CSV table of C-alpha atoms and ligand atoms in Angstrom, one decimal:
chain,number,residue,atom,x,y,z
A,9,MET,CA,0.0,0.0,0.0
A,10,ASN,CA,1.4,3.4,-0.9
A,11,ASN,CA,0.6,5.0,2.4
A,12,GLN,CA,1.5,2.3,4.9
A,13,ILE,CA,4.4,2.9,7.3
A,14,SER,CA,6.8,0.2,8.2
A,15,ILE,CA,6.0,-2.3,11.0
A,16,ARG,CA,9.3,-1.1,12.7
A,17,GLN,CA,8.0,2.5,12.8
A,18,GLN,CA,4.6,1.4,14.1
A,19,LEU,CA,6.0,-0.8,16.8
A,20,LYS,CA,8.1,2.2,18.1
A,21,GLN,CA,4.8,3.9,18.8
A,22,LEU,CA,3.4,1.1,21.0
A,23,PRO,CA,4.4,2.4,24.5
A,24,ILE,CA,3.2,5.9,23.6
A,25,LEU,CA,-0.2,4.5,22.4
A,26,LEU,CA,-0.6,2.6,25.7
A,27,ILE,CA,0.1,5.7,27.8
A,28,ALA,CA,-2.3,7.7,25.7
A,29,LEU,CA,-5.0,5.1,26.3
A,30,LEU,CA,-4.5,5.3,30.1
A,31,LEU,CA,-4.8,9.1,29.9
A,32,ASN,CA,-8.0,8.6,28.0
A,33,ALA,CA,-7.0,11.2,25.3
A,34,THR,CA,-9.4,12.0,22.5
A,35,GLY,CA,-8.9,11.6,18.8
A,36,PHE,CA,-8.5,8.6,16.4
A,37,GLY,CA,-5.7,9.0,13.9
A,38,GLN,CA,-8.2,8.3,11.2
A,39,ASN,CA,-9.3,10.9,8.6
A,40,PRO,CA,-10.6,13.4,9.4
A,41,LEU,CA,-8.3,13.7,12.4
A,42,ILE,CA,-10.3,16.1,14.5
A,43,ARG,CA,-13.9,14.9,15.1
A,44,ASP,CA,-15.8,17.7,16.9
A,45,GLN,CA,-15.2,20.9,14.9
A,46,PHE,CA,-14.1,22.0,11.5
A,47,THR,CA,-10.3,22.4,11.1
A,48,ALA,CA,-8.4,23.5,8.0
A,49,ASP,CA,-4.9,24.6,6.7
A,50,PRO,CA,-3.0,22.3,9.1
A,51,THR,CA,0.5,23.2,10.1
A,52,ALA,CA,2.0,20.2,12.0
A,53,ARG,CA,5.2,20.8,14.1
A,54,ILE,CA,7.2,18.6,16.3
A,55,PHE,CA,8.0,20.2,19.7
A,56,GLY,CA,9.7,17.9,22.1
A,57,ASN,CA,8.2,14.4,21.9
A,58,LYS,CA,4.8,15.7,20.6
A,59,VAL,CA,3.3,16.6,17.3
A,60,PHE,CA,1.4,19.9,17.6
A,61,LEU,CA,-1.2,20.8,15.1
A,62,PHE,CA,-2.0,24.5,14.3
A,63,PRO,CA,-5.0,24.6,12.0
A,64,SER,CA,-7.4,27.3,11.0
A,65,HIS,CA,-10.8,26.9,12.6
A,66,ASP,CA,-13.7,27.1,10.0
A,67,ILE,CA,-17.1,28.0,11.4
A,68,LEU,CA,-20.3,28.6,9.6
A,69,ALA,CA,-21.2,32.3,8.9
A,70,THR,CA,-24.6,33.6,9.9
A,71,GLU,CA,-26.4,36.9,9.1
A,72,SER,CA,-24.5,38.6,11.9
A,73,LYS,CA,-21.3,36.7,11.7
A,74,GLY,CA,-18.9,36.7,8.7
A,75,ARG,CA,-20.0,36.4,5.1
A,76,LYS,CA,-22.4,33.6,4.1
A,77,GLY,CA,-20.9,31.3,1.5
A,78,TRP,CA,-17.4,32.3,2.3
A,79,PHE,CA,-14.6,31.4,4.7
A,80,CYS,CA,-15.5,32.3,8.3
A,81,MET,CA,-12.8,32.0,11.0
A,82,GLU,CA,-12.6,33.8,14.3
A,83,ASP,CA,-10.0,32.0,16.4
A,84,TYR,CA,-7.4,29.3,16.5
A,85,HIS,CA,-7.1,26.1,18.6
A,86,VAL,CA,-4.0,24.1,19.0
A,87,PHE,CA,-4.0,20.3,19.2
A,88,SER,CA,-1.2,17.8,20.2
A,89,SER,CA,-0.5,14.1,20.1
A,90,ASP,CA,2.3,11.9,21.2
A,91,ASN,CA,1.3,8.9,19.1
A,92,LEU,CA,-0.5,10.4,16.0
A,93,THR,CA,-3.7,8.6,17.1
A,94,ASP,CA,-4.9,10.5,20.1
A,95,TRP,CA,-5.3,14.3,19.6
A,96,THR,CA,-5.8,16.6,22.5
A,97,ASP,CA,-7.5,20.0,22.0
A,98,HIS,CA,-5.7,22.6,24.1
A,99,GLY,CA,-8.4,25.1,23.3
A,100,VAL,CA,-8.4,28.6,21.8
A,101,ILE,CA,-5.0,30.3,21.6
A,102,ILE,CA,-5.9,33.5,19.7
A,103,THR,CA,-9.2,35.2,19.0
A,104,GLN,CA,-9.8,38.0,16.5
A,105,ASN,CA,-11.2,40.4,19.1
A,106,LYS,CA,-8.2,40.1,21.3
A,107,VAL,CA,-5.5,41.0,18.8
A,108,PRO,CA,-4.9,44.8,18.9
A,109,TRP,CA,-4.4,45.2,15.1
A,110,VAL,CA,-7.1,42.9,13.8
A,111,ARG,CA,-10.6,44.1,12.8
A,112,PRO,CA,-12.6,42.3,15.4
A,113,ASP,CA,-15.5,41.4,13.1
A,114,SER,CA,-13.4,40.3,10.1
A,115,TYR,CA,-13.7,36.5,10.7
A,116,SER,CA,-10.5,36.2,8.6
A,117,MET,CA,-8.1,34.3,10.8
A,118,TRP,CA,-6.8,32.2,7.9
A,119,ALA,CA,-4.0,29.7,7.7
A,120,PRO,CA,-1.4,29.9,10.5
A,121,ASP,CA,2.0,28.6,11.3
A,122,CYS,CA,4.1,28.2,14.5
A,123,ILE,CA,7.8,27.7,15.1
A,124,GLU,CA,10.1,27.4,18.1
A,125,ARG,CA,13.2,29.5,18.6
A,126,ASN,CA,15.3,29.6,21.8
A,127,GLY,CA,12.5,28.0,23.9
A,128,ARG,CA,9.9,30.5,22.7
A,129,TYR,CA,7.0,29.7,20.4
A,130,TYR,CA,6.1,32.1,17.6
A,131,PHE,CA,2.6,31.8,16.1
A,132,TYR,CA,2.1,33.5,12.8
A,133,PHE,CA,-1.4,34.3,11.5
A,134,PRO,CA,-3.0,36.4,8.7
A,135,SER,CA,-6.0,38.6,9.2
A,136,ALA,CA,-7.7,41.8,8.2
A,137,PRO,CA,-6.3,44.9,9.9
A,138,ALA,CA,-8.6,47.3,11.6
A,139,ASP,CA,-6.5,50.3,10.4
A,140,THR,CA,-6.3,50.0,6.7
A,141,VAL,CA,-4.6,53.3,6.3
A,142,LYS,CA,-1.6,52.2,8.5
A,143,TYR,CA,-1.5,48.5,7.5
A,144,GLY,CA,-3.1,48.4,4.1
A,145,ARG,CA,-6.3,46.7,2.7
A,146,GLY,CA,-6.6,43.0,2.5
A,147,PHE,CA,-4.5,40.8,4.8
A,148,ALA,CA,-1.6,41.5,7.1
A,149,ILE,CA,0.4,38.9,9.1
A,150,GLY,CA,0.9,39.1,12.8
A,151,VAL,CA,2.9,37.2,15.4
A,152,ALA,CA,2.0,36.0,18.9
A,153,VAL,CA,4.5,34.6,21.3
A,154,ALA,CA,4.3,31.9,24.1
A,155,ASP,CA,6.6,30.0,26.4
A,156,LYS,CA,4.8,26.7,25.6
A,157,PRO,CA,3.4,25.5,22.3
A,158,GLU,CA,-0.1,25.3,23.8
A,159,GLY,CA,0.1,28.9,25.0
A,160,PRO,CA,-0.9,31.2,26.4
A,161,TYR,CA,0.1,33.4,23.4
A,162,THR,CA,0.5,37.1,23.6
A,163,PRO,CA,-0.1,38.9,20.2
A,164,GLU,CA,2.2,41.6,19.1
A,165,PRO,CA,0.4,45.0,19.0
A,166,THR,CA,1.1,45.5,15.2
A,167,PRO,CA,1.4,43.2,12.2
A,168,ILE,CA,4.8,42.5,10.6
A,169,LEU,CA,5.8,45.5,8.5
A,170,ASN,CA,6.0,45.2,4.7
A,171,VAL,CA,4.2,41.9,4.7
A,172,HIS,CA,0.8,41.9,2.9
A,173,GLY,CA,-0.8,38.6,2.2
A,174,ILE,CA,-1.9,35.3,3.7
A,175,ASP,CA,-0.7,31.8,4.6
A,176,PRO,CA,2.5,32.6,6.6
A,177,ASN,CA,5.1,29.9,6.8
A,178,VAL,CA,8.4,30.0,8.7
A,179,PHE,CA,11.5,28.0,8.1
A,180,ILE,CA,14.7,28.0,10.1
A,181,ASP,CA,17.7,26.9,8.2
A,182,LYS,CA,20.6,24.8,9.6
A,183,ASP,CA,22.7,28.0,10.1
A,184,GLY,CA,20.0,29.5,12.3
A,185,GLN,CA,18.7,32.0,9.7
A,186,ALA,CA,14.9,32.2,9.8
A,187,TYR,CA,12.8,32.9,6.7
A,188,LEU,CA,9.2,34.0,6.4
A,189,TYR,CA,7.1,32.9,3.4
A,190,TRP,CA,3.6,34.0,2.5
A,191,SER,CA,1.3,34.3,-0.5
A,192,ALA,CA,-0.6,37.0,-2.3
A,193,GLY,CA,-0.9,36.0,-5.9
A,194,HIS,CA,2.8,35.2,-6.0
A,195,ILE,CA,4.7,33.3,-3.2
A,196,TYR,CA,7.0,35.7,-1.4
A,197,GLY,CA,9.9,35.1,0.9
A,198,ALA,CA,12.2,37.2,3.1
A,199,LYS,CA,14.7,36.7,5.9
A,200,LEU,CA,13.5,37.2,9.5
A,201,LYS,CA,15.5,39.0,12.2
A,202,ASP,CA,16.5,36.9,15.3
A,203,ASN,CA,13.5,38.4,17.1
A,204,MET,CA,11.2,36.6,14.7
A,205,LYS,CA,9.0,39.6,14.5
A,206,GLU,CA,10.6,41.8,11.8
A,207,LEU,CA,11.9,41.2,8.2
A,208,ASP,CA,15.6,41.3,7.8
A,209,SER,CA,15.9,41.6,4.0
A,210,GLU,CA,14.1,42.7,0.9
A,211,VAL,CA,10.9,40.8,0.0
A,212,LYS,CA,11.5,38.4,-2.9
A,213,ILE,CA,9.0,37.0,-5.3
A,214,LEU,CA,10.0,33.3,-5.4
A,215,GLY,CA,10.7,31.9,-8.9
A,216,ASP,CA,10.4,30.0,-11.0
A,217,LEU,CA,7.0,28.8,-10.0
A,218,PRO,CA,4.0,28.3,-12.3
A,219,THR,CA,2.7,31.6,-13.7
A,220,LYS,CA,-0.8,30.5,-14.5
A,221,GLY,CA,-3.4,29.5,-11.8
A,222,LEU,CA,-3.5,30.5,-8.2
A,223,LYS,CA,-0.6,29.6,-5.9
A,224,GLU,CA,-0.8,29.9,-2.1
A,225,GLY,CA,-0.1,28.2,1.2
A,226,PRO,CA,3.7,27.8,1.0
A,227,PHE,CA,5.4,25.3,3.2
A,228,VAL,CA,9.2,25.0,3.1
A,229,PHE,CA,11.4,22.2,4.5
A,230,GLU,CA,14.9,21.0,3.9
A,231,ARG,CA,16.0,17.3,3.4
A,232,GLU,CA,19.5,16.1,2.5
A,233,GLY,CA,20.5,19.6,1.3
A,234,ILE,CA,17.5,20.2,-0.9
A,235,TYR,CA,15.0,22.9,0.0
A,236,TYR,CA,11.5,21.8,-0.9
A,237,LEU,CA,9.0,24.6,-1.5
A,238,THR,CA,5.6,23.0,-1.4
A,239,TYR,CA,2.4,24.9,-2.3
A,240,PRO,CA,-1.3,24.4,-3.4
A,241,HIS,CA,-1.7,25.4,-7.0
A,242,VAL,CA,-4.7,25.5,-9.3
A,243,ALA,CA,-3.2,23.8,-12.4
A,244,ASN,CA,-6.6,22.7,-13.6
A,245,LYS,CA,-9.9,23.2,-11.7
A,246,THR,CA,-9.1,23.1,-8.0
A,247,GLU,CA,-6.0,23.1,-5.9
A,248,GLN,CA,-3.5,20.3,-6.1
A,249,LEU,CA,-0.4,20.1,-3.8
A,250,GLU,CA,2.8,20.7,-5.8
A,251,TYR,CA,6.5,21.2,-5.0
A,252,ALA,CA,9.5,22.8,-6.4
A,253,ILE,CA,13.1,22.3,-5.2
A,254,SER,CA,16.2,24.5,-4.8
A,255,ASP,CA,19.6,24.6,-3.2
A,256,ASN,CA,18.7,27.9,-1.6
A,257,PRO,CA,15.8,28.7,0.7
A,258,LEU,CA,14.8,31.7,-1.4
A,259,GLY,CA,15.2,30.0,-4.7
A,260,PRO,CA,15.2,30.1,-7.6
A,261,PHE,CA,13.1,26.9,-7.4
A,262,LYS,CA,12.5,24.2,-10.1
A,263,VAL,CA,9.0,22.9,-10.3
A,264,THR,CA,9.3,19.2,-9.7
A,265,GLY,CA,6.0,17.4,-9.1
A,266,VAL,CA,2.6,16.9,-7.6
A,267,ILE,CA,2.3,15.7,-4.0
A,268,MET,CA,-1.5,15.3,-4.0
A,269,ASP,CA,-3.9,15.5,-6.9
A,270,GLU,CA,-6.9,17.8,-6.8
A,271,SER,CA,-9.8,16.6,-4.8
A,272,PRO,CA,-11.9,14.0,-6.6
A,273,THR,CA,-15.0,15.4,-5.0
A,274,GLY,CA,-14.4,19.1,-5.8
A,275,CYS,CA,-13.1,20.6,-2.5
A,276,TRP,CA,-11.6,23.8,-4.0
A,277,THR,CA,-8.8,24.4,-1.5
A,278,ASN,CA,-6.1,22.2,-0.1
A,279,HIS,CA,-3.5,23.3,2.3
A,280,HIS,CA,-0.8,21.3,3.9
A,281,SER,CA,2.4,20.8,5.9
A,282,ILE,CA,5.0,18.1,6.0
A,283,ILE,CA,6.9,16.6,9.0
A,284,ASN,CA,9.3,13.8,9.8
A,285,HIS,CA,8.2,12.0,13.0
A,286,GLN,CA,10.3,9.1,14.2
A,287,ASP,CA,11.8,8.5,10.7
A,288,GLN,CA,8.5,8.6,8.9
A,289,TRP,CA,7.3,11.5,6.8
A,290,TYR,CA,3.7,12.7,7.1
A,291,LEU,CA,1.5,15.0,5.0
A,292,PHE,CA,-1.1,17.0,6.8
A,293,TYR,CA,-3.8,18.4,4.5
A,294,HIS,CA,-7.5,19.1,4.5
A,295,HIS,CA,-10.7,18.0,2.9
A,296,ASN,CA,-14.4,18.8,3.4
A,297,ASP,CA,-15.3,15.5,5.0
A,298,TYR,CA,-17.9,16.8,7.4
A,299,SER,CA,-19.3,19.3,4.9
A,300,PRO,CA,-19.7,17.6,1.5
A,301,ALA,CA,-22.0,20.4,0.2
A,302,PHE,CA,-19.9,23.4,1.3
A,303,ASP,CA,-16.2,23.3,0.8
A,304,LYS,CA,-15.3,26.2,3.1
A,305,ALA,CA,-16.0,24.1,6.2
A,306,ARG,CA,-13.0,21.7,6.1
A,307,SER,CA,-11.4,19.0,8.2
A,308,VAL,CA,-7.7,18.1,8.7
A,309,ARG,CA,-6.4,14.9,7.5
A,310,ALA,CA,-3.0,13.2,7.5
A,311,ASP,CA,-1.3,10.4,5.5
A,312,SER,CA,2.1,9.0,5.3
A,313,LEU,CA,4.5,10.5,2.7
A,314,PHE,CA,7.4,8.8,1.0
A,315,PHE,CA,10.5,10.0,-1.0
A,316,ASN,CA,11.9,8.2,-4.0
A,317,GLU,CA,15.6,7.3,-4.2
A,318,ASP,CA,16.2,10.3,-6.4
A,319,LYS,CA,14.8,12.6,-3.6
A,320,THR,CA,11.5,13.3,-5.5
A,321,ILE,CA,8.3,13.0,-3.5
A,322,ARG,CA,5.9,10.2,-4.2
A,323,ASN,CA,2.3,11.2,-5.0
A,324,VAL,CA,0.2,10.7,-1.8
A,325,LEU,CA,-3.2,9.0,-2.2
A,326,PRO,CA,-5.6,10.4,0.3
A,327,THR,CA,-6.9,7.7,2.7
A,328,LEU,CA,-9.6,7.5,5.3
A,329,ARG,CA,-7.5,5.2,7.5
A,330,GLY,CA,-5.0,8.0,8.1
A,331,ILE,CA,-2.1,7.4,10.4
A,332,GLY,CA,-1.1,5.8,13.7
A,333,LEU,CA,-2.3,2.6,15.4
A,334,THR,CA,-5.8,1.9,16.6
A,335,ALA,CA,-6.1,0.0,19.9
A,336,ALA,CA,-8.3,-3.1,19.5
A,337,SER,CA,-10.0,-2.3,22.7
A,338,ARG,CA,-11.5,0.9,21.1
A,339,LYS,CA,-14.6,1.2,19.1
A,340,ILE,CA,-13.0,0.7,15.7
A,341,GLU,CA,-14.8,2.7,13.0
A,342,ILE,CA,-14.1,0.4,10.1
A,343,ASP,CA,-15.8,3.0,7.7
A,344,ARG,CA,-12.4,4.8,7.9
A,345,TYR,CA,-11.1,1.9,5.9
A,346,THR,CA,-7.8,1.0,4.2
A,347,ALA,CA,-9.4,-0.8,1.3
A,348,ILE,CA,-13.0,-1.7,0.3
A,349,SER,CA,-14.5,-4.2,-2.2
A,350,PRO,CA,-15.0,-2.6,-5.6
A,351,SER,CA,-18.7,-3.5,-5.4
A,352,GLY,CA,-21.3,-4.4,-2.8
A,353,ALA,CA,-19.8,-2.2,0.0
A,354,GLU,CA,-20.4,1.4,0.7
A,355,ILE,CA,-19.9,4.1,3.4
A,356,ALA,CA,-22.9,6.3,4.4
A,357,ALA,CA,-23.3,9.2,6.9
A,358,LEU,CA,-25.0,8.1,10.1
A,359,ASP,CA,-27.0,11.3,10.2
A,360,THR,CA,-26.9,13.7,7.3
A,361,SER,CA,-28.3,16.5,9.5
A,362,ASN,CA,-25.3,16.1,11.8
A,363,ARG,CA,-22.2,15.0,9.9
A,364,PHE,CA,-20.1,15.0,13.1
A,365,ALA,CA,-22.0,11.8,14.1
A,366,GLY,CA,-19.8,10.0,11.6
A,367,TRP,CA,-20.3,7.2,9.2
A,368,THR,CA,-21.4,3.5,8.8
A,369,THR,CA,-20.3,0.7,6.6
A,370,ILE,CA,-23.0,-1.1,4.5
A,371,LEU,CA,-22.1,-4.5,3.2
A,372,ARG,CA,-24.8,-5.1,0.6
A,373,SER,CA,-24.1,-8.5,-1.0
A,374,THR,CA,-22.4,-11.8,-0.5
A,375,GLY,CA,-18.6,-11.4,-0.5
A,376,ALA,CA,-18.6,-7.6,0.1
A,377,TRP,CA,-15.7,-6.7,2.3
A,378,ILE,CA,-13.8,-3.9,4.0
A,379,GLN,CA,-10.2,-3.8,5.3
A,380,TYR,CA,-8.9,-1.7,8.2
A,381,ASN,CA,-5.2,-1.7,8.9
A,382,SER,CA,-2.9,-1.2,11.9
A,383,VAL,CA,-4.9,-2.4,14.9
A,384,LEU,CA,-3.0,-3.1,18.1
A,385,PHE,CA,-4.2,-6.2,19.9
A,386,ASP,CA,-3.3,-7.1,23.5
A,387,ASN,CA,-4.5,-10.7,23.9
A,388,GLN,CA,-8.1,-10.0,23.3
A,389,ARG,CA,-10.6,-12.9,23.4
A,390,THR,CA,-13.9,-11.5,22.4
A,391,VAL,CA,-15.4,-9.2,19.8
A,392,GLN,CA,-18.3,-6.8,19.9
A,393,LEU,CA,-20.1,-5.8,16.8
A,394,ASN,CA,-22.5,-2.8,16.5
A,395,TYR,CA,-24.8,-3.5,13.6
A,396,LYS,CA,-28.2,-3.6,12.1
A,397,THR,CA,-29.7,-5.8,9.5
A,398,SER,CA,-33.1,-7.2,8.4
A,399,ASP,CA,-31.5,-10.5,7.8
A,400,GLU,CA,-32.1,-13.2,10.5
A,401,GLN,CA,-29.4,-15.3,8.7
A,402,ALA,CA,-26.8,-12.6,8.5
A,403,LEU,CA,-23.3,-14.0,8.7
A,404,ILE,CA,-20.1,-11.9,9.1
A,405,GLU,CA,-16.6,-13.1,9.1
A,406,ILE,CA,-13.6,-11.3,10.6
A,407,ARG,CA,-10.1,-12.1,9.7
A,408,THR,CA,-6.7,-10.8,10.6
A,409,GLY,CA,-4.6,-9.9,7.6
A,410,GLN,CA,-6.3,-9.8,4.2
A,411,ALA,CA,-8.9,-11.8,2.3
A,412,ASP,CA,-7.0,-15.0,2.8
A,413,GLY,CA,-5.9,-14.2,6.4
A,414,THR,CA,-6.7,-16.1,9.6
A,415,LEU,CA,-10.4,-16.3,10.4
A,416,ILE,CA,-10.8,-15.0,14.0
A,417,ALA,CA,-14.6,-14.7,14.3
A,418,LEU,CA,-17.7,-15.8,12.5
A,419,LEU,CA,-20.7,-13.9,13.8
A,420,LYS,CA,-24.4,-14.6,13.3
A,421,PRO,CA,-25.8,-11.5,14.9
A,422,GLY,CA,-29.5,-12.1,14.1
A,423,ARG,CA,-32.1,-9.6,12.8
A,424,SER,CA,-32.2,-6.1,14.3
A,425,GLU,CA,-33.7,-3.1,12.6
A,426,ASN,CA,-32.1,-0.8,15.1
A,427,TRP,CA,-28.5,-0.5,16.1
A,428,LYS,CA,-27.6,-3.4,18.4
A,429,THR,CA,-24.3,-4.6,19.9
A,430,ILE,CA,-23.6,-8.3,20.1
A,431,SER,CA,-20.6,-10.1,21.6
A,432,GLY,CA,-18.8,-13.2,20.2
A,433,LYS,CA,-15.8,-15.3,21.2
A,434,LEU,CA,-12.7,-15.0,19.1
A,435,LEU,CA,-11.5,-18.3,17.6
A,436,LYS,CA,-8.1,-17.5,19.0
A,437,LYS,CA,-6.4,-15.0,21.2
A,438,ILE,CA,-4.9,-12.0,19.2
A,439,LYS,CA,-1.7,-10.2,19.9
A,440,GLY,CA,0.3,-7.4,18.3
A,441,LYS,CA,-0.3,-5.2,15.3
A,442,GLN,CA,-2.9,-6.7,12.9
A,443,HIS,CA,-4.9,-5.7,9.9
A,444,LEU,CA,-8.7,-6.5,10.0
A,445,PHE,CA,-10.7,-7.9,7.1
A,446,ILE,CA,-14.5,-8.0,7.5
A,447,ARG,CA,-16.6,-9.9,4.9
A,448,LEU,CA,-20.3,-10.6,4.5
A,449,GLN,CA,-21.0,-14.2,3.9
A,450,SER,CA,-24.8,-14.0,3.8
A,451,THR,CA,-26.9,-12.5,1.0
A,452,LYS,CA,-28.8,-9.5,2.4
A,453,PRO,CA,-27.4,-6.1,3.4
A,454,ALA,CA,-25.9,-5.7,6.9
A,455,GLU,CA,-24.6,-2.4,8.4
A,456,ILE,CA,-21.7,-2.1,10.8
A,457,ASP,CA,-21.0,1.0,12.8
A,458,TRP,CA,-18.1,-0.2,14.8
A,459,ILE,CA,-16.2,-3.3,16.1
A,460,GLN,CA,-14.4,-3.6,19.4
A,461,PHE,CA,-12.3,-6.3,20.9
A,462,ASN,CA,-12.1,-7.2,24.7
B,701,FUB,O1,-8.4,28.9,4.9
B,701,FUB,C1,-8.5,30.1,4.1
B,701,FUB,C2,-7.6,29.9,2.9
B,701,FUB,O2,-8.0,28.8,2.1
B,701,FUB,C3,-6.2,29.6,3.2
B,701,FUB,O3,-5.5,30.7,3.7
B,701,FUB,C4,-5.8,29.1,1.9
B,701,FUB,O4,-4.5,28.5,1.9
B,701,FUB,C5,-6.9,28.2,1.6
B,701,FUB,O5,-6.7,26.9,2.3
């Protein structure tokens, strides 16, 4: 599978996963990553042993709040995880009406970034200035500073001078020089002073990037001496994630490839960041999973990313399974699958009037199957199945591995028009990291909401 990380990498995460379970942290590592609010434009950063996530926070505009049919964002939350599966929401770190230079009713707190320097955390965010005479029309970019990644953050009284645009991104090179990147039609870059709050060079338009189609959301990183400038670009209808490389952080760059194709379902924006966590690269990006009819209410996702031998980046196929391990003792939402049978199986919303309720798996005909990878077992002996079916004779098999894997349960749950949970004995005790393969043996449809092992 393109987006699977090695067993060695996953096993490294086991102790952390167990600690997180004891702490009863929230989150799932499946896509979308954050389950109780819209999140977009994710910048992931590694601070200490944790991955921190700094996304935008989409909300829905009303008559008195923002502009209907457009992006609407009033604050930022920060999330963290030490195993990529469990994500903790540390709450609001910056709000539009508590930043001195921001117009308090602008609802324009767009894509942010955060970086650590000398033990302090610098959070960069774009917004609409209250004083357009002083700071110009459109967007300016401000900084807020904290002693811990989760805050509290204190915003600077004014935005950064000579920076007009959105989507700030900061990169600190090996020699300690920091660079600020942003977009406003072109992608711009400049050196930052050591104080991280002022430019220390002329502003440069970065070349040689595509000249046709919107470019935005720069994210720069370095690997093995190559500077990768990655950015969403509308090459066709909607944004795809592309990259260009250089031997200098300010270019010129050579357009090199596509990291993620445009959304197959038409979400117009994408916006991303890339990290290396415990020797595995990850792409954080967004999609409108919880808002299929309105693409300005988005949700953060993450998938594994791989480099080729020649240092180019492999195209990442978006998955629902996402990243991290899932504990077998959890309610495993198999609708966030790794693979699904080409016919006879489908995923449906549990409640179309409340998308945050999640999804269900419908196995419609004999042989329909779904596969869910990277489940961590700890000697479980029984399985619970949350299901509904009108078929008294329904028969569901569960295997570890793939279609020809070991049969671990054969469940005959009985007819139930409403959601019902039944328990069954496993045919053997299961240990370690396993993939799950669930197949319908009977003929009439059966729906599964979750599976759990005890
Ligand atoms: O979230 C608002 C804007 O949408 C971002 O600033 C862009 O990168 C796009 O994702």
